[in-house]
Amino acid sequence: TTTLLRTFWTALETLFSNQTPNSSRENVVNSLLPIIQKTYILKNLRAVHSQLCNTIEQQRLQELEIANFEEFVRYFSAHTENSIEMKKIYGYLSQNPLLRTRLFSLRKALSDGKSIATFLDSHETRIRWQIKRLYRMRNIATHLGVEVPGIDIAANHLHNYFDYVVNYMLCKSENGDYVISTAAVVFEAKNDNRIHAEMLKENNPLSLDNYVAYLFGPDGNLINYQFEY
């Protein structure tokens, strides 16, 4: 497990080795974080949609005009968490209270520009802390030669992070975005996140008029990204 932890951290350092003259640790933190942030809302929405498709009969979803992911996002954006339309979905989830609560909480958390910005800021703080914690665990395992508690989970997280970045670049390529280098991918993600933050400052309620910008920022292809590879 110790070897796996070191290997996956080294893989991330190598992936982002040409970003800036900063330390390799800072390159990992400052490069990994923008990509995770850019796709965080998409990841949440895809997870909820996938669970809905596995829980609710397809015919019932089609009756609500939710035949695919994009239609789910439109339905989600058009109706508030307490609306009659959302309550129709809640009614189909009587046997899955956890999913019902997750759907309600996510819609409430993404209710307007300010709420979405808070949602993203809170996640950024948690992920930044987690990446630095993983680095400390890697150092303890490397320099002291002992396995710290939770090292197996830490290795799995680093593995997931590495896979996620690679899959993100695959998604970009499959959606017609030419990937020049990881440096270019990180630079674009940072810019898109800054633009997204400016969009959210308008602080309008989430609706069909603004859902693409409010949920996915300026990248028009992001809604098409799938991470099931």
Short mmCIF file of C-alpha atoms in Angstrom, two decimals:
data_model
loop_
_atom_site.label_atom_id
_atom_site.label_comp_id
_atom_site.label_asym_id
_atom_site.label_seq_id
_atom_site.Cartn_x
_atom_site.Cartn_y
_atom_site.Cartn_z
CA THR A 1 0.00 0.00 0.00
CA THR A 2 2.86 2.37 0.80
CA THR A 3 4.36 1.72 -2.63
CA LEU A 4 1.00 2.37 -4.30
CA LEU A 5 0.63 5.66 -2.43
CA ARG A 6 4.06 6.85 -3.53
CA THR A 7 3.50 5.64 -7.09
CA PHE A 8 0.21 7.45 -7.60
CA TRP A 9 1.54 10.67 -6.10
CA THR A 10 4.58 10.44 -8.40
CA ALA A 11 2.21 9.85 -11.33
CA LEU A 12 0.37 13.09 -10.49
CA GLU A 13 3.65 14.98 -10.11
CA THR A 14 4.74 13.69 -13.51
CA LEU A 15 1.43 14.56 -15.13
CA PHE A 16 1.73 18.17 -13.95
CA SER A 17 5.52 18.43 -14.05
CA ASN A 18 5.65 21.29 -16.58
CA GLN A 19 3.07 23.61 -15.03
CA THR A 20 5.14 26.17 -13.10
CA PRO A 21 8.57 26.43 -11.46
CA ASN A 22 6.88 25.87 -8.09
CA SER A 23 7.45 22.74 -6.04
CA SER A 24 6.02 19.50 -7.39
CA ARG A 25 3.56 19.44 -4.48
CA GLU A 26 2.20 22.88 -5.31
CA ASN A 27 1.95 21.93 -8.98
CA VAL A 28 -0.24 18.96 -8.07
CA VAL A 29 -2.48 21.04 -5.79
CA ASN A 30 -2.79 24.00 -8.18
CA SER A 31 -3.32 21.83 -11.26
CA LEU A 32 -5.57 19.08 -9.95
CA LEU A 33 -7.90 21.42 -8.08
CA PRO A 34 -9.15 23.48 -11.09
CA ILE A 35 -10.09 20.35 -13.05
CA ILE A 36 -11.96 18.84 -10.11
CA GLN A 37 -13.73 22.15 -9.44
CA LYS A 38 -14.75 22.63 -13.05
CA THR A 39 -16.45 19.24 -13.20
CA TYR A 40 -17.81 19.01 -9.63
CA ILE A 41 -21.39 20.05 -10.37
CA LEU A 42 -21.45 17.87 -13.48
CA LYS A 43 -20.21 14.90 -11.46
CA ASN A 44 -22.96 15.40 -8.87
CA LEU A 45 -25.70 15.74 -11.48
CA ARG A 46 -24.54 12.69 -13.43
CA ALA A 47 -24.42 10.61 -10.25
CA VAL A 48 -27.96 11.61 -9.26
CA HIS A 49 -29.28 11.01 -12.77
CA SER A 50 -27.66 7.58 -12.90
CA GLN A 51 -29.20 6.64 -9.56
CA LEU A 52 -32.62 7.89 -10.68
CA CYS A 53 -32.41 5.75 -13.82
CA ASN A 54 -31.57 2.72 -11.68
CA THR A 55 -34.39 3.41 -9.21
CA ILE A 56 -37.33 4.76 -11.23
CA GLU A 57 -38.92 2.89 -14.10
CA GLN A 58 -37.92 4.32 -17.46
CA GLN A 59 -41.56 4.80 -18.46
CA ARG A 60 -42.17 7.04 -15.45
CA LEU A 61 -39.12 9.15 -16.28
CA GLN A 62 -40.27 9.50 -19.88
CA GLU A 63 -43.66 10.67 -18.65
CA LEU A 64 -41.78 13.50 -16.95
CA GLU A 65 -39.88 14.10 -20.23
CA ILE A 66 -36.62 12.89 -18.72
CA ALA A 67 -35.32 10.53 -21.38
CA ASN A 68 -31.63 11.38 -21.05
CA PHE A 69 -29.14 13.32 -18.94
CA GLU A 70 -29.62 16.68 -20.66
CA GLU A 71 -33.39 16.48 -20.22
CA PHE A 72 -32.87 15.67 -16.55
CA VAL A 73 -30.67 18.76 -16.14
CA ARG A 74 -33.32 20.92 -17.80
CA TYR A 75 -36.05 19.49 -15.54
CA PHE A 76 -33.80 19.93 -12.50
CA SER A 77 -33.06 23.55 -13.44
CA ALA A 78 -36.62 24.53 -14.29
CA HIS A 79 -38.19 23.43 -10.98
CA THR A 80 -37.26 24.35 -7.41
CA GLU A 81 -36.81 21.74 -4.71
CA ASN A 82 -40.32 22.37 -3.30
CA SER A 83 -42.14 22.52 -6.63
CA ILE A 84 -44.95 20.18 -7.64
CA GLU A 85 -42.79 18.89 -10.49
CA MET A 86 -39.93 17.86 -8.18
CA LYS A 87 -42.40 16.31 -5.76
CA LYS A 88 -43.46 13.99 -8.59
CA ILE A 89 -39.93 12.57 -8.61
CA TYR A 90 -39.81 12.40 -4.81
CA GLY A 91 -43.02 10.36 -4.95
CA TYR A 92 -41.27 7.72 -7.07
CA LEU A 93 -38.47 7.45 -4.49
CA SER A 94 -40.47 6.25 -1.48
CA GLN A 95 -38.21 3.19 -1.27
CA ASN A 96 -35.03 5.25 -1.54
CA PRO A 97 -35.10 8.07 1.02
CA LEU A 98 -31.36 8.69 0.69
CA LEU A 99 -31.64 9.46 -3.02
CA ARG A 100 -34.74 11.58 -2.40
CA THR A 101 -32.84 13.60 0.20
CA ARG A 102 -29.81 13.90 -2.07
CA LEU A 103 -31.89 15.22 -4.95
CA PHE A 104 -33.70 17.72 -2.70
CA SER A 105 -30.46 18.91 -1.08
CA LEU A 106 -28.63 19.27 -4.38
CA ARG A 107 -31.42 21.35 -5.94
CA LYS A 108 -31.52 23.56 -2.85
CA ALA A 109 -27.72 23.97 -2.88
CA LEU A 110 -27.85 25.05 -6.55
CA SER A 111 -30.86 27.33 -6.23
CA ASP A 112 -29.21 30.58 -7.38
CA GLY A 113 -25.89 32.13 -8.27
CA LYS A 114 -24.83 32.85 -4.70
CA SER A 115 -25.75 29.35 -3.52
CA ILE A 116 -23.83 27.74 -6.37
CA ALA A 117 -20.75 29.87 -5.62
CA THR A 118 -20.92 28.85 -1.96
CA PHE A 119 -21.33 25.21 -2.98
CA LEU A 120 -18.20 25.37 -5.13
CA ASP A 121 -16.14 27.34 -2.60
CA SER A 122 -16.91 24.84 0.15
CA HIS A 123 -15.88 21.97 -2.08
CA GLU A 124 -12.63 23.70 -3.07
CA THR A 125 -11.68 24.13 0.58
CA ARG A 126 -12.31 20.45 1.31
CA ILE A 127 -10.41 19.19 -1.73
CA ARG A 128 -7.42 21.49 -1.13
CA TRP A 129 -7.22 20.22 2.45
CA GLN A 130 -7.54 16.61 1.30
CA ILE A 131 -4.80 16.84 -1.33
CA LYS A 132 -2.40 18.35 1.20
CA ARG A 133 -3.33 15.66 3.71
CA LEU A 134 -2.58 12.97 1.12
CA TYR A 135 0.82 14.57 0.55
CA ARG A 136 1.59 14.50 4.28
CA MET A 137 0.62 10.83 4.43
CA ARG A 138 2.85 10.13 1.46
CA ASN A 139 5.78 11.88 3.22
CA ILE A 140 5.27 9.97 6.46
CA ALA A 141 5.13 6.67 4.58
CA THR A 142 8.23 7.58 2.54
CA HIS A 143 10.52 9.12 5.14
CA LEU A 144 9.49 7.25 8.27
CA GLY A 145 8.80 3.96 6.55
CA VAL A 146 5.56 3.31 8.42
CA GLU A 147 1.99 2.85 7.26
CA VAL A 148 -0.18 5.60 8.68
CA PRO A 149 -3.86 4.93 9.50
CA GLY A 150 -6.09 5.17 6.43
CA ILE A 151 -3.25 4.73 3.94
CA ASP A 152 -5.27 2.25 1.87
CA ILE A 153 -8.06 4.82 1.44
CA ALA A 154 -5.49 7.51 0.63
CA ALA A 155 -3.95 5.36 -2.11
CA ASN A 156 -7.39 4.78 -3.58
CA HIS A 157 -8.11 8.53 -3.59
CA LEU A 158 -4.85 9.29 -5.40
CA HIS A 159 -5.63 6.55 -7.91
CA ASN A 160 -9.06 8.08 -8.52
CA TYR A 161 -7.58 11.56 -8.94
CA PHE A 162 -5.09 10.36 -11.55
CA ASP A 163 -7.77 8.44 -13.45
CA TYR A 164 -10.11 11.42 -13.27
CA VAL A 165 -7.63 13.80 -14.91
CA VAL A 166 -6.85 11.32 -17.69
CA ASN A 167 -10.56 10.68 -18.26
CA TYR A 168 -11.21 14.42 -18.33
CA MET A 169 -8.73 14.79 -21.18
CA LEU A 170 -10.35 11.84 -22.99
CA CYS A 171 -13.72 13.55 -22.63
CA LYS A 172 -12.31 16.75 -24.08
CA SER A 173 -10.91 14.91 -27.09
CA GLU A 174 -14.14 13.00 -27.70
CA ASN A 175 -16.09 16.27 -27.66
CA GLY A 176 -13.91 17.91 -30.28
CA ASP A 177 -11.55 19.85 -27.99
CA TYR A 178 -7.93 19.42 -29.04
CA VAL A 179 -5.69 18.61 -26.08
CA ILE A 180 -2.29 20.21 -26.63
CA SER A 181 -0.81 19.46 -23.22
CA THR A 182 -1.76 19.08 -19.59
CA ALA A 183 -0.52 22.63 -19.03
CA ALA A 184 -3.05 23.91 -21.58
CA VAL A 185 -5.81 21.82 -20.00
CA VAL A 186 -5.08 23.26 -16.55
CA PHE A 187 -4.83 26.82 -17.90
CA GLU A 188 -8.22 26.47 -19.59
CA ALA A 189 -9.82 25.00 -16.46
CA LYS A 190 -8.54 27.89 -14.33
CA ASN A 191 -9.85 30.45 -16.81
CA ASP A 192 -13.22 28.72 -17.09
CA ASN A 193 -13.57 28.63 -13.31
CA ARG A 194 -12.86 32.36 -13.07
CA ILE A 195 -15.41 33.14 -15.78
CA HIS A 196 -17.93 30.85 -14.09
CA ALA A 197 -17.44 32.70 -10.80
CA GLU A 198 -18.15 36.02 -12.54
CA MET A 199 -21.31 34.61 -14.12
CA LEU A 200 -22.61 33.51 -10.72
CA LYS A 201 -22.25 37.01 -9.30
CA GLU A 202 -25.44 37.99 -11.13
CA ASN A 203 -27.14 35.84 -8.47
CA ASN A 204 -30.27 35.02 -10.43
CA PRO A 205 -32.36 31.95 -9.55
CA LEU A 206 -31.38 28.82 -11.46
CA SER A 207 -33.67 28.50 -14.48
CA LEU A 208 -33.87 27.33 -18.08
CA ASP A 209 -32.55 30.73 -19.12
CA ASN A 210 -29.23 30.40 -17.32
CA TYR A 211 -28.72 26.75 -16.34
CA VAL A 212 -25.90 26.06 -18.81
CA ALA A 213 -23.83 29.01 -17.60
CA TYR A 214 -24.71 28.61 -13.92
CA LEU A 215 -24.09 24.87 -13.72
CA PHE A 216 -21.29 24.37 -16.26
CA GLY A 217 -19.66 27.74 -16.82
CA PRO A 218 -18.44 28.91 -20.23
CA ASP A 219 -17.46 25.49 -21.60
CA GLY A 220 -20.32 24.58 -23.91
CA ASN A 221 -19.18 20.95 -24.23
CA LEU A 222 -18.92 20.20 -20.52
CA ILE A 223 -22.49 18.89 -20.19
CA ASN A 224 -21.58 16.11 -22.64
CA TYR A 225 -18.63 14.82 -20.61
CA GLN A 226 -19.03 11.31 -19.22
CA PHE A 227 -16.55 9.71 -16.85
CA GLU A 228 -17.55 6.06 -17.07
CA TYR A 229 -14.37 4.71 -18.63
#
